[in-house]
Each structure stands twice: as structure tokens, then as C-alpha cells.
């Protein structure tokens, strides 16, 4: 019987269906963890020295949101060519200070100038958020501010652009000082532009002039304006609408007059100037909250933008004229869907056709299980600067930025932040103040730091915190756990006589290795490793460095397997140990612990109880792994390095034990140690 004509077509369709991946394997499924890698713990720490303290200020009206109840809402630090520094406070004031005697003096009270319409008590970015001095300020006396208004202004003043049902107005004002050298402003002002924003979030952010533009160049005197999406990007199209300024970086000539309102100019070299139906002011598009940007002092002077995300992604972008960052179709390098605010999705196969520019560095929120997907997860990137100063050589060539909320200070290698390439690795820097390692949260005494950064004309960096209204200068770097551990050296410790095991019958010493051949069992007393052997060769040590190679003989198919390295051992119920595991999601695993006549206590910096997550797993296979543990007795600093990494896998600071012996073992697994080398300072008897 002849086959019908449609039979070959049917066979082709069936074969194609069989070749297609199953539904569960398709590339349009939600992504549960967009950026699996966490910032790497750097061995480097910033040494901070308090620079200035600002007076307490109050928002207008009185805030109901505790996030606005700060000591002073200082937002930036910059420096004029004459040496004076300037700092805006969102609550209305602009301060000047002498860097040699940095006592803040009120230069201009923007809040008072626009009262009673001035508004800073609702929304995290309202108030007098930024100030930009014209590069010819010393001659023309011109400076520019952004502020917000509400109340009568919503009925009596007409914005140049409006979102539906505006909640407030964002205003850019030009001020002209009669005497640019005066320490208190006197002069005139005029309005440059006014936007109606639909909500109290994502209004005007930074305004700045390119500090590296030379007189006579097309870039000189052009004002860059970061305009947020007004909180409407989650439901509307403003960030992608080329006829509207929301969710964009704008570039204007504040001295020109060819704009629609006649108060500023549109540079002819803007990427969309003269294009029908498109705002000529636009420099780049597709942004939610373009919070802070800076120019790299190096070759090319590229713009690096810290962009605050919606669902999960905090990102750094290399922004060029005409770029589209993708919001609200993309969040970072992922698809964001307005109909599903709880998930991100993979990029489509034809993504290149859209021409979006994706981050050169990024981290995600990693909220704990059960966290509401549309609520604040306590993450927001604080854009920073590429350091090319002279006083802190350890930072040279690094882009230093951070997280506004938790105050983490982060860094990437500027050379690794390349468009179109994999995201640059992010490192978390430590913080030292008053000679001790600390955190920004500890330094300000609050879980919400409200971190910002500043820079002087020499390229030196400053750290700001609204929580206390304090500015610190970065005066140097310090390497964590960098103590001297010389004096005593112990090696070739692979004989049974060199060790004192808890249960000798469970151990083997075949030569060149120390082998825990039989798993230990739990013993009476505090919770602690079940089976370990203490090195008896050599004296007790204070500061110590342990180098060796370890292997887990329990197969990788077994969950929760581990080996441990002991140090500071004084007795069976008093010692430190490093737990090396393939599991970093439970409290007892993959961390640094102290046993002090009580159940083991976790002390490493990497453990996040809120997210139930620690350092990346140290051992995930059955191979040999190099491990180094350094313990500085004087400072209590402890660092653990694995497989020759430049930065530590785990860190801790604890001074419970200042000396003791080292050892090796496990809880209930088997493993081995080889090539052990111990170097330390003999402890006083």
C-alpha cells in the first residue's frame, strides 16, 4: 500500500519532537540562583581613619520609615580645585570643609531655600541629594543641585515631564555665587529642569561633570544626570521609552538654551540628538535606579555605574553613549518579566538582536528561604571609584565599591571588568580602624550602614556612613593574619611517636602520611570532633602556620564528610579546629570553631545564619588538597587557605587561646594528611 504524501512530513515532525529537550530541560525555566558565586573574601583590609563628623539633621516631614532615621544623611564627598571639600546632606544642607581642619560649615541650605515645599522625609532618595560644581566655578560661580518638592508645588509648579499621578517633583537648580571663594553662598538661582515622579523612590540620583574633560573639548562643562524610573519600571515602559527621560542617564549643557523649556542646551554630540521622536538629552537608557557613577582616571575615562536592582541583581556597568542596560526587560544579564516579579529567566537564544549592555561585575541577593520575593532583601549597590591615587598602593587599579545597606566594602580588578566578557570576580575587603579589624556595621553600631564613597582631587578614597554621619579616609591597606610565625619549624612528622591520637587503634603511620583509617565515634563531654591526633613533636606554639595536604578517604557520594585541622590545642576540651567539608549549608560544617569546655562554637566570618550558608565547600572530591592555616596569637586573626588560593577561604578573629599544639582528624569520616610543615613561635612555658 503506498504511503500518503503527508507521511514523510509526519515522520520529520515526530523525529524533531523526539530530538527536542524535555520541558523540564528547556531554557525558559526560572533561575533559582542567578549568580551562584559569592564575593571572595579578600586577605586585604582597608585601614580607615576618621576624617570628619557631621551634625545631626532631621528629615522634613518627620519620617515614619526607620531607614530614614539616621544621624545625618550625608551622601557624597568631593573637592574643589581650591582645596575645599563639599558634602551634601539629603536633609537639605550642603557643607564645605577644609581638609586640614575638617569641621563642616553650612555653605548652602537647599531645604530652607525651598521650604515649605522641600521634602526629604519619605523615600530613601528624597531631599537634597547631590551637588555638582561647574568646572569653571572659580570664574563663573555656578553650581547645580538636585532636590525634591511636594505639597503646594504639585499644584502650582509645572514639570517638564510627568508620570501619572506624581507623588513629588525632582528639581535641578543652577546657583550662581557672587563670590566663588566665599564659605557661605550668596547669589541667585534658576530652575534648570523639573520632573514629576510617580512614587517616592528612584528619582534624581547623581549629577556630575566629567572631571577629566579638558577646556575646549565637547565634553567640557556637560552635566550628566542619573534619572531613576520613578518606581514605575515594574509596571510601565518608561525606561525603554525614548521620548521620556525616566530610567536614563541624561547629558546636557547647562549653559545652553536650545532645550524645550529654554533653560539648558542639548549637546550636538549626544547619541540621539536630532533623532525624531527621541529625547536628545538621552545619553544611555534602560535603568531602574542608576545610583552612582564615576569616571575612571585611566586611559579612556570610561564611566562605571553602580545600578541598584529590583529582584536580585546588584550590578556595575561600563556605560557608553547610546547604551541600553535593558531594564525593565532585563535585570542584569537575565530576563525580567513584569508578569512575574518573583523570578529571573535565562537570556533567549536571539538575545544579541536587542543590543543590551550587561554588567561587568555583579552580585545577587541570596535571600533566605521563604523570604517574600517582592520585599526588600537588604541589598543595594553603592557605586565607587577606580583607585589610581598614590597613598594606598595596594588598591591601585581596583574599582572599590560596596553595599549601601550592610556596609560591605567590595572591589574588583578594573582590568577584569570588560564589556562582553564574563563578570569580573568580586572581592570583599576587610576593614581596620583604631588598629583593630572590624566591620562597617560594628563601626557605626547599626545593621544598616547607609554606605557611600567619596574621592578627593588626588584620587584618595573616603568612606561615608549616614548611620553616624561620619566620614573616614582610606589611609592604607593591611593584610589579614600577616604575623610572623618564625622561630620553630616542625616537619617529617609521620611516625607514630610524633602523634597522640584519641584512639590509637584507629590510626596508621605507613610513612610519609598520617592516616585516620577508622571513623571515630562520639565521646562524652562537649560536642567536638570525634577522633583526632595531636602532634607531640616540637614545643607548644603561639603564633603558628600549618601547611599540609589532606585527603578525604570517605567517598564523595557520602554527604557531610569532613576532615579537621586542630590548633591552639590545650586539652581535649579546649582547642580550635578548622572543619573542611563538602557541605556549607549547615552550622557544624566547613568553618572555624572553638571548643572551650563547651559545645563547639562557630567563629568564622563567612557563616551567615540568616541565609544558612558559609564559605564555599573546601573539599568536594577524593583528591589531595593543599591547606594552610595561620593563627596570629596577638591579634587572634585566623586565616584558612585551600589549594594555593591568593585569598583565604575562611577567616576569624578570636583570642580565647594564645598557644597550643596542632593536630589532624575528623568527626565520623576517614582521611589522611601528608607533607605536614609547621612553623611557629615557641609558647612561654
XYZ file of C-alpha atoms in Angstrom:
685
model
C 0.000 0.000 0.000
C 1.545 3.348 -0.990
C 2.225 5.863 1.807
C 0.255 9.124 1.686
C 2.084 12.283 0.661
C 1.962 13.692 4.184
C 3.699 10.640 5.667
C 7.305 11.954 5.244
C 6.266 15.219 6.863
C 4.752 13.343 9.806
C 7.962 11.361 10.273
C 10.009 14.581 10.231
C 7.772 16.178 12.860
C 7.991 13.112 15.116
C 11.758 12.956 14.805
C 12.040 16.653 15.639
C 9.837 16.147 18.693
C 11.993 13.278 19.893
C 15.134 15.356 19.414
C 13.758 18.300 21.401
C 14.709 18.505 25.089
C 12.024 17.630 27.630
C 10.016 20.522 29.053
C 11.948 20.474 32.314
C 15.213 20.978 30.430
C 14.118 23.940 28.320
C 15.993 27.215 28.633
C 12.969 29.285 29.675
C 12.676 27.914 33.231
C 13.088 30.316 36.190
C 16.582 30.611 37.657
C 16.683 29.987 41.394
C 20.196 31.347 41.971
C 21.205 33.785 39.218
C 24.763 34.353 40.454
C 25.877 31.277 42.428
C 29.317 32.618 43.307
C 29.611 34.911 46.331
C 32.132 37.721 46.638
C 35.518 36.241 47.518
C 36.852 37.070 50.970
C 39.960 39.164 50.315
C 43.012 38.924 52.528
C 43.269 42.706 52.101
C 41.769 45.175 54.538
C 41.236 48.930 54.278
C 42.730 50.981 57.079
C 40.238 53.744 57.925
C 40.990 56.916 59.819
C 38.137 59.144 60.987
C 38.136 62.307 58.912
C 35.003 64.312 59.751
C 31.874 64.140 61.865
C 28.696 65.877 60.744
C 25.938 67.353 62.904
C 22.632 65.577 63.336
C 19.908 66.602 60.898
C 16.227 65.762 60.610
C 14.110 64.912 57.561
C 11.102 67.006 56.535
C 8.433 65.931 57.396
C 9.252 63.730 60.372
C 9.890 60.235 58.984
C 7.849 57.137 59.690
C 10.322 54.787 57.967
C 13.141 53.828 60.385
C 15.545 53.665 57.433
C 15.324 57.470 57.255
C 16.107 57.943 60.944
C 19.826 58.492 60.513
C 22.251 60.746 62.310
C 22.994 62.710 59.148
C 22.119 61.719 55.597
C 25.465 62.658 54.056
C 25.546 61.393 50.511
C 28.853 62.215 48.813
C 32.252 63.849 49.248
C 34.107 65.790 46.564
C 36.742 68.500 46.355
C 37.017 71.851 44.616
C 40.199 72.882 42.793
C 40.906 75.399 45.569
C 41.131 72.511 48.066
C 37.831 72.920 49.856
C 35.743 69.773 50.192
C 31.982 69.590 49.825
C 29.408 67.193 51.270
C 25.641 67.229 50.625
C 23.137 66.049 53.238
C 19.788 64.792 51.892
C 18.038 66.667 54.688
C 18.878 69.927 52.950
C 22.348 71.215 53.700
C 25.492 71.444 51.610
C 28.666 71.640 53.687
C 32.165 72.870 52.931
C 35.186 71.816 54.950
C 38.915 72.411 54.993
C 40.719 69.051 54.659
C 43.361 70.226 57.145
C 40.727 71.084 59.756
C 37.639 69.201 58.561
C 34.938 70.878 60.605
C 31.751 71.075 58.496
C 30.373 74.543 57.713
C 26.992 75.071 56.071
C 27.590 76.587 52.640
C 24.030 76.438 51.315
C 20.789 75.266 52.913
C 18.764 73.967 49.981
C 15.980 72.790 52.266
C 15.453 76.238 53.727
C 15.608 77.873 50.288
C 12.658 75.805 49.023
C 10.595 75.489 52.212
C 7.796 74.651 52.749
C 7.759 72.569 49.550
C 11.128 70.916 50.266
C 10.649 67.255 51.066
C 13.058 64.637 52.483
C 11.034 62.576 54.971
C 9.576 59.912 52.671
C 11.537 57.659 50.330
C 15.213 56.812 50.671
C 16.433 59.173 47.941
C 14.342 62.289 48.502
C 15.772 65.565 49.725
C 18.831 67.454 48.519
C 20.699 64.513 47.124
C 23.649 65.836 45.186
C 25.662 68.884 44.213
C 27.909 69.432 41.184
C 30.229 72.408 40.849
C 30.826 73.645 37.317
C 34.446 73.061 36.193
C 34.715 76.866 35.807
C 33.183 77.510 39.247
C 36.147 79.608 40.365
C 35.365 82.003 37.471
C 31.599 81.742 36.923
C 30.430 80.753 40.426
C 27.956 78.178 39.093
C 26.907 75.019 40.917
C 23.981 72.648 40.452
C 21.803 70.795 42.938
C 19.001 68.237 42.883
C 16.177 68.296 45.406
C 12.594 67.073 45.803
C 9.383 69.005 46.399
C 5.808 68.110 47.234
C 2.818 69.837 48.842
C 1.766 73.025 47.086
C 4.443 72.528 44.428
C 2.399 69.679 42.933
C -0.399 72.147 42.125
C 1.491 75.392 41.498
C 4.542 74.243 39.501
C 4.579 72.540 36.109
C 7.130 69.776 35.421
C 8.867 69.458 32.080
C 7.854 65.760 32.187
C 5.321 63.968 34.351
C 4.498 60.430 35.357
C 0.879 59.608 36.116
C -0.338 60.904 39.490
C 3.014 62.393 40.504
C 3.973 61.897 44.123
C 6.745 64.516 44.114
C 8.843 66.687 41.847
C 12.558 66.282 41.273
C 14.236 69.594 40.524
C 17.659 70.546 39.168
C 18.676 74.093 40.065
C 21.556 76.290 38.946
C 23.015 78.572 41.606
C 25.378 81.447 40.823
C 27.603 82.604 43.672
C 28.514 86.271 43.849
C 31.891 85.309 45.317
C 33.020 81.765 44.455
C 35.698 81.879 47.166
C 33.212 82.644 49.949
C 32.474 79.992 52.565
C 28.750 80.843 52.630
C 26.678 81.069 49.463
C 25.213 84.380 48.424
C 23.811 84.811 44.965
C 20.970 83.862 42.644
C 19.317 80.707 41.387
C 17.285 79.471 38.434
C 15.459 76.243 37.692
C 17.022 74.042 35.002
C 14.530 71.176 34.829
C 11.699 69.611 36.827
C 10.373 66.040 36.666
C 7.181 64.687 38.167
C 7.949 61.266 39.692
C 5.176 58.746 40.253
C 6.451 57.392 43.573
C 8.831 58.386 46.362
C 11.602 56.111 45.049
C 14.058 56.189 42.141
C 14.096 59.905 41.457
C 17.090 62.011 40.510
C 20.279 60.477 41.832
C 23.741 61.752 40.934
C 24.600 64.779 38.812
C 28.230 65.329 37.789
C 30.632 66.879 35.324
C 33.382 64.731 33.805
C 36.393 65.742 35.936
C 38.847 64.696 33.208
C 37.354 66.739 30.355
C 39.682 69.465 29.122
C 38.627 73.033 28.294
C 37.635 73.343 24.668
C 36.633 69.684 24.265
C 32.995 68.760 23.508
C 32.853 67.006 26.895
C 33.865 70.040 28.935
C 31.049 71.539 31.011
C 28.478 68.878 30.134
C 26.304 67.829 33.055
C 25.436 64.123 33.432
C 22.152 63.368 35.213
C 21.136 59.954 36.584
C 17.337 59.840 36.474
C 15.600 56.812 38.009
C 12.442 55.180 36.711
C 10.276 56.731 39.449
C 9.387 53.244 40.653
C 7.282 52.711 37.534
C 9.578 50.330 35.665
C 7.924 47.295 37.252
C 4.636 48.056 35.508
C 5.406 50.509 32.710
C 7.802 51.094 29.837
C 9.393 54.426 30.781
C 12.984 53.089 30.965
C 12.687 51.927 27.313
C 10.574 54.853 26.062
C 12.942 57.093 24.097
C 10.520 60.016 24.270
C 10.674 60.170 28.080
C 13.636 60.833 30.404
C 12.880 58.314 33.159
C 15.284 55.409 33.748
C 18.037 57.150 31.778
C 21.345 58.913 32.076
C 20.950 62.349 30.526
C 23.690 64.671 29.270
C 23.011 68.388 28.941
C 24.797 71.688 28.523
C 23.531 73.732 31.482
C 24.848 76.920 29.888
C 22.923 76.360 26.638
C 19.316 77.282 25.867
C 18.051 75.125 22.988
C 16.023 72.685 25.113
C 12.242 72.558 25.011
C 11.997 74.673 28.183
C 14.798 77.007 27.097
C 16.771 76.525 30.320
C 19.629 74.321 29.103
C 21.230 73.045 25.914
C 21.245 69.669 24.151
C 24.800 68.742 23.093
C 25.017 68.064 19.376
C 27.281 65.056 20.031
C 24.729 63.271 22.223
C 23.971 59.828 20.739
C 20.301 60.594 19.983
C 20.456 64.333 19.315
C 18.276 65.331 16.372
C 16.545 61.953 16.071
C 12.765 62.358 15.581
C 10.636 61.106 18.445
C 13.644 60.720 20.733
C 14.877 62.999 23.501
C 18.200 64.485 22.502
C 19.155 64.736 26.168
C 19.482 60.952 26.475
C 22.979 59.506 26.866
C 22.049 55.925 27.875
C 18.765 54.112 28.638
C 17.189 51.107 30.337
C 17.798 51.770 34.043
C 15.872 51.227 37.240
C 17.911 53.140 39.818
C 21.221 54.435 38.378
C 22.568 55.390 41.756
C 26.237 56.369 41.477
C 28.661 56.713 38.582
C 32.279 57.791 38.232
C 34.903 58.210 35.559
C 37.991 56.016 35.566
C 41.060 58.277 35.803
C 42.921 55.878 33.495
C 43.060 55.781 29.738
C 39.686 56.278 28.086
C 37.981 57.664 31.222
C 35.158 55.140 30.981
C 32.016 55.620 33.069
C 31.351 52.944 35.700
C 27.830 52.890 37.112
C 26.526 51.237 40.267
C 22.964 50.183 39.398
C 20.510 49.061 42.104
C 18.422 46.074 41.028
C 14.809 45.056 41.512
C 14.586 41.346 42.245
C 18.105 40.015 42.637
C 20.967 41.742 40.788
C 23.253 44.497 42.064
C 25.466 45.482 39.166
C 28.354 47.558 37.881
C 28.108 48.672 34.240
C 30.617 50.144 31.838
C 28.337 52.775 30.291
C 28.923 54.289 26.863
C 26.960 56.724 24.726
C 23.817 55.083 23.333
C 23.870 52.050 25.655
C 20.713 50.225 26.709
C 21.042 48.392 30.040
C 17.795 46.521 29.402
C 15.541 47.437 32.327
C 12.648 46.644 32.519
C 13.120 43.780 30.071
C 16.367 42.686 31.683
C 17.754 42.728 35.205
C 21.489 42.353 34.880
C 22.155 39.622 32.317
C 18.805 37.912 32.915
C 15.278 38.221 31.580
C 12.890 40.042 33.912
C 9.168 39.692 33.306
C 6.655 42.229 34.540
C 4.094 39.456 34.969
C 6.436 37.512 37.294
C 8.268 39.667 39.824
C 9.491 36.628 41.748
C 11.848 35.101 39.207
C 14.531 35.822 36.658
C 14.924 33.840 33.451
C 17.742 32.894 31.061
C 18.506 35.092 28.080
C 16.843 33.974 24.846
C 18.858 32.430 22.037
C 18.317 35.535 19.906
C 19.312 37.978 22.638
C 22.060 39.611 20.573
C 19.459 41.278 18.363
C 18.334 43.508 21.241
C 21.765 45.061 21.776
C 21.582 45.249 25.563
C 24.690 46.093 27.582
C 25.233 43.719 30.505
C 27.165 44.156 33.788
C 30.931 43.912 34.018
C 30.548 42.874 37.686
C 27.519 41.831 39.730
C 26.320 40.016 42.832
C 22.873 38.764 43.787
C 20.721 38.973 46.891
C 20.646 35.333 48.036
C 17.585 35.828 50.254
C 16.830 33.148 52.847
C 14.226 30.505 52.177
C 10.705 31.839 52.490
C 11.661 35.499 52.064
C 8.828 37.361 50.244
C 10.040 37.844 46.696
C 8.784 41.420 46.323
C 10.030 42.750 49.672
C 13.308 44.482 50.463
C 16.087 41.898 50.865
C 18.550 44.407 52.365
C 20.893 44.752 49.382
C 21.707 47.828 47.290
C 24.947 48.524 45.476
C 26.938 51.661 46.279
C 28.974 52.657 43.225
C 32.544 53.743 43.857
C 35.806 54.644 42.142
C 38.762 53.154 40.310
C 41.672 53.899 42.630
C 44.656 55.478 40.942
C 45.942 57.514 43.867
C 49.383 57.254 45.463
C 48.835 56.813 49.205
C 47.370 53.288 49.091
C 49.348 51.260 46.524
C 47.565 48.037 47.491
C 44.394 49.392 45.878
C 45.885 50.694 42.665
C 43.871 49.613 39.636
C 40.959 48.308 41.713
C 37.396 49.536 41.453
C 36.286 49.988 45.070
C 32.542 49.966 45.755
C 30.178 48.404 48.289
C 26.697 47.665 49.531
C 24.676 50.559 50.906
C 22.695 48.540 53.418
C 25.064 46.054 55.050
C 28.174 48.168 54.517
C 30.292 45.505 52.847
C 33.203 47.101 51.007
C 33.915 45.335 47.726
C 36.492 45.557 44.969
C 37.174 44.241 41.505
C 40.240 44.412 39.324
C 39.498 47.180 36.857
C 41.305 45.298 34.083
C 38.928 42.330 34.518
C 35.762 44.412 34.096
C 35.360 44.074 30.347
C 32.243 44.503 28.256
C 31.046 41.344 26.603
C 33.260 39.155 28.799
C 32.477 37.049 31.886
C 31.705 39.037 35.013
C 34.773 40.174 36.923
C 35.326 38.382 40.264
C 34.289 40.479 43.247
C 36.336 40.516 46.455
C 35.096 41.598 49.863
C 37.633 43.814 51.608
C 38.153 43.795 55.356
C 38.049 46.939 57.478
C 40.540 48.110 60.090
C 40.004 51.061 62.420
C 41.927 52.089 65.525
C 44.369 49.251 64.904
C 41.735 46.502 65.024
C 39.819 44.576 62.429
C 36.143 45.458 62.443
C 33.172 45.752 60.090
C 31.287 48.825 58.967
C 28.269 47.575 60.913
C 30.350 47.324 64.072
C 31.971 50.681 63.394
C 28.626 52.510 63.136
C 26.759 50.368 65.678
C 23.913 49.541 63.297
C 22.976 46.744 60.924
C 22.096 49.415 58.346
C 25.248 51.357 57.485
C 23.976 53.536 54.606
C 27.376 53.384 52.944
C 28.665 55.872 50.365
C 32.061 56.730 48.883
C 33.909 59.936 48.078
C 37.112 60.957 46.360
C 39.438 63.956 46.565
C 41.367 65.584 43.752
C 44.402 63.381 44.427
C 42.300 60.275 43.864
C 42.290 59.267 47.530
C 39.192 57.471 48.798
C 36.756 58.230 51.612
C 34.003 56.127 53.181
C 30.766 57.727 54.402
C 28.026 56.371 56.687
C 24.660 58.020 57.244
C 24.134 55.874 60.344
C 26.571 58.044 62.311
C 27.150 60.972 59.944
C 30.836 60.061 59.812
C 33.445 60.171 57.053
C 36.619 58.079 57.189
C 39.627 58.409 54.941
C 41.238 55.280 53.495
C 44.848 55.727 54.624
C 46.297 52.301 53.830
C 45.780 48.580 53.500
C 46.597 45.702 55.799
C 46.966 42.012 55.071
C 44.905 39.775 57.340
C 46.753 37.278 59.573
C 50.112 38.549 58.362
C 52.009 37.922 61.593
C 55.499 36.481 61.850
C 55.452 32.777 62.639
C 59.165 32.010 62.616
C 61.459 30.508 65.210
C 60.342 26.891 65.413
C 59.924 24.546 62.436
C 58.447 21.053 62.567
C 58.361 18.714 59.557
C 58.748 14.997 58.694
C 56.209 14.244 61.413
C 54.849 10.966 60.063
C 55.885 8.463 62.739
C 53.536 7.090 65.381
C 55.844 8.510 68.048
C 55.136 12.025 66.761
C 51.417 11.839 67.478
C 48.976 11.304 70.347
C 45.648 10.036 68.916
C 42.412 9.939 70.866
C 42.089 6.259 69.848
C 45.482 4.911 68.669
C 43.950 1.755 67.162
C 42.120 3.843 64.560
C 45.346 5.330 63.140
C 48.051 4.172 60.749
C 51.500 5.637 60.069
C 52.778 3.952 56.889
C 55.460 6.559 56.329
C 55.053 9.984 54.688
C 51.371 10.018 55.656
C 49.233 10.201 58.771
C 46.103 8.097 58.196
C 42.847 8.087 60.122
C 41.822 4.606 58.948
C 38.685 4.061 61.030
C 35.911 6.556 61.694
C 35.606 7.947 65.184
C 32.613 7.748 67.464
C 31.077 10.418 69.640
C 32.587 10.733 73.120
C 31.216 12.064 76.408
C 31.624 15.760 77.084
C 31.068 18.821 74.882
C 30.289 18.432 71.206
C 33.657 18.304 69.411
C 35.490 16.245 66.764
C 35.152 12.530 67.486
C 38.635 11.438 66.535
C 41.887 13.380 66.118
C 45.589 13.074 66.794
C 47.709 15.793 68.380
C 51.232 16.463 67.087
C 53.610 15.970 70.022
C 56.809 16.626 68.091
C 58.207 20.047 68.942
C 57.083 22.563 71.565
C 53.709 24.194 72.116
C 53.360 27.149 69.782
C 51.867 30.628 69.948
C 51.514 32.198 66.517
C 51.629 29.350 64.042
C 51.365 28.493 60.362
C 50.307 24.972 59.370
C 50.886 23.714 55.817
C 49.941 20.301 54.554
C 47.915 18.237 52.137
C 44.724 16.476 53.172
C 42.539 13.866 51.535
C 39.109 12.563 52.419
C 39.001 8.778 52.034
C 35.260 8.656 52.641
C 33.799 8.629 49.102
C 32.168 11.816 47.706
C 28.835 10.005 47.463
C 28.610 10.256 51.260
C 27.153 13.577 52.383
C 28.567 15.723 55.176
C 32.053 14.207 55.058
C 34.905 16.113 56.671
C 38.441 16.305 57.951
C 39.704 18.775 60.533
C 42.930 20.572 61.394
C 43.463 21.342 65.070
C 45.475 24.263 66.507
C 45.762 26.020 69.840
C 45.160 22.626 71.472
C 45.484 22.780 75.269
C 43.335 19.823 76.254
C 40.675 17.529 74.842
C 38.008 20.120 75.626
C 39.980 23.305 74.847
C 41.178 23.964 71.285
C 40.421 25.442 67.864
C 39.747 23.464 64.735
C 39.124 24.100 61.039
C 36.372 21.954 59.556
C 36.955 21.155 55.872
C 33.789 19.801 54.290
C 31.823 19.415 51.078
C 28.746 20.898 52.778
C 28.465 24.629 53.526
C 24.764 24.807 54.331
C 24.691 23.579 57.926
C 26.150 25.131 61.063
C 28.665 22.397 62.042
C 30.357 22.173 58.634
C 33.028 23.994 56.664
C 34.038 26.605 59.187
C 36.356 27.630 62.024
C 35.327 26.543 65.533
C 36.422 26.873 69.134
C 35.875 24.258 71.841
C 36.203 25.841 75.280
C 34.853 23.380 77.829
C 31.533 23.649 75.997
C 29.985 22.554 72.703
C 31.923 23.753 69.681
C 31.146 27.345 68.711
C 31.423 28.622 65.172
C 33.592 31.763 64.911
C 34.346 32.261 61.195
C 33.255 35.401 59.368
C 31.808 33.503 56.431
C 28.893 31.845 58.211
C 25.601 33.658 57.532
C 22.987 32.279 59.913
C 20.273 34.343 58.208
C 20.895 32.528 54.930
C 22.290 29.302 56.461
C 25.341 29.476 54.233
C 29.073 29.508 54.794
C 32.276 29.628 52.775
C 32.373 27.625 49.528
C 32.910 23.900 50.203
C 36.580 23.168 50.890
C 36.688 19.518 49.754
C 34.269 18.055 47.215
C 36.228 15.124 45.747
C 38.644 12.347 46.716
C 41.805 14.154 45.640
C 44.593 15.710 47.666
C 44.167 19.358 48.666
C 46.729 21.800 49.962
C 45.681 23.595 53.128
C 47.299 26.431 55.042
C 46.114 27.662 58.445
C 47.615 30.774 60.031
C 46.856 31.798 63.607
C 48.229 35.085 64.968
C 48.247 34.819 68.729
C 48.444 38.547 69.472
C 45.535 39.657 67.309
C 43.564 36.405 67.256
C 43.399 36.513 63.458
C 42.888 33.121 61.816
C 43.068 32.506 58.052
C 42.479 29.280 56.117
C 43.740 28.906 52.543
C 42.969 25.976 50.236
C 44.840 24.834 47.114
C 47.170 27.817 46.930
C 44.420 30.437 46.624
C 45.578 34.020 46.923
C 42.709 34.857 49.263
C 41.504 32.942 52.325
C 38.563 30.580 52.178
C 37.733 31.246 55.823
C 38.686 33.910 58.367
C 38.050 34.537 62.037
C 39.249 36.669 64.925
C 39.300 35.055 68.373
C 41.668 35.367 71.326
C 40.402 32.526 73.512
C 43.634 30.532 73.162
C 47.007 32.122 72.550
C 49.013 28.941 72.239
C 48.774 25.186 71.936
C 49.520 22.214 69.701
C 48.296 21.274 66.244
C 46.518 18.133 65.085
C 44.511 16.323 62.433
C 41.306 14.265 62.468
C 37.591 14.143 61.667
C 34.191 13.745 63.196
C 32.987 10.434 61.748
C 34.913 10.054 58.480
C 38.294 8.745 57.404
C 41.110 10.614 55.686
C 44.819 11.320 55.632
C 47.460 14.030 55.921
C 50.847 14.330 54.219
C 53.715 16.779 53.778
C 52.942 18.478 57.098
C 55.064 21.538 57.870
C 54.520 23.607 60.985
C 56.222 26.905 61.667
C 55.586 28.941 64.773
C 56.745 30.866 67.779
C 57.507 28.780 70.856
C 54.987 29.449 73.597
C 56.200 30.520 77.005
C 56.098 27.640 79.442
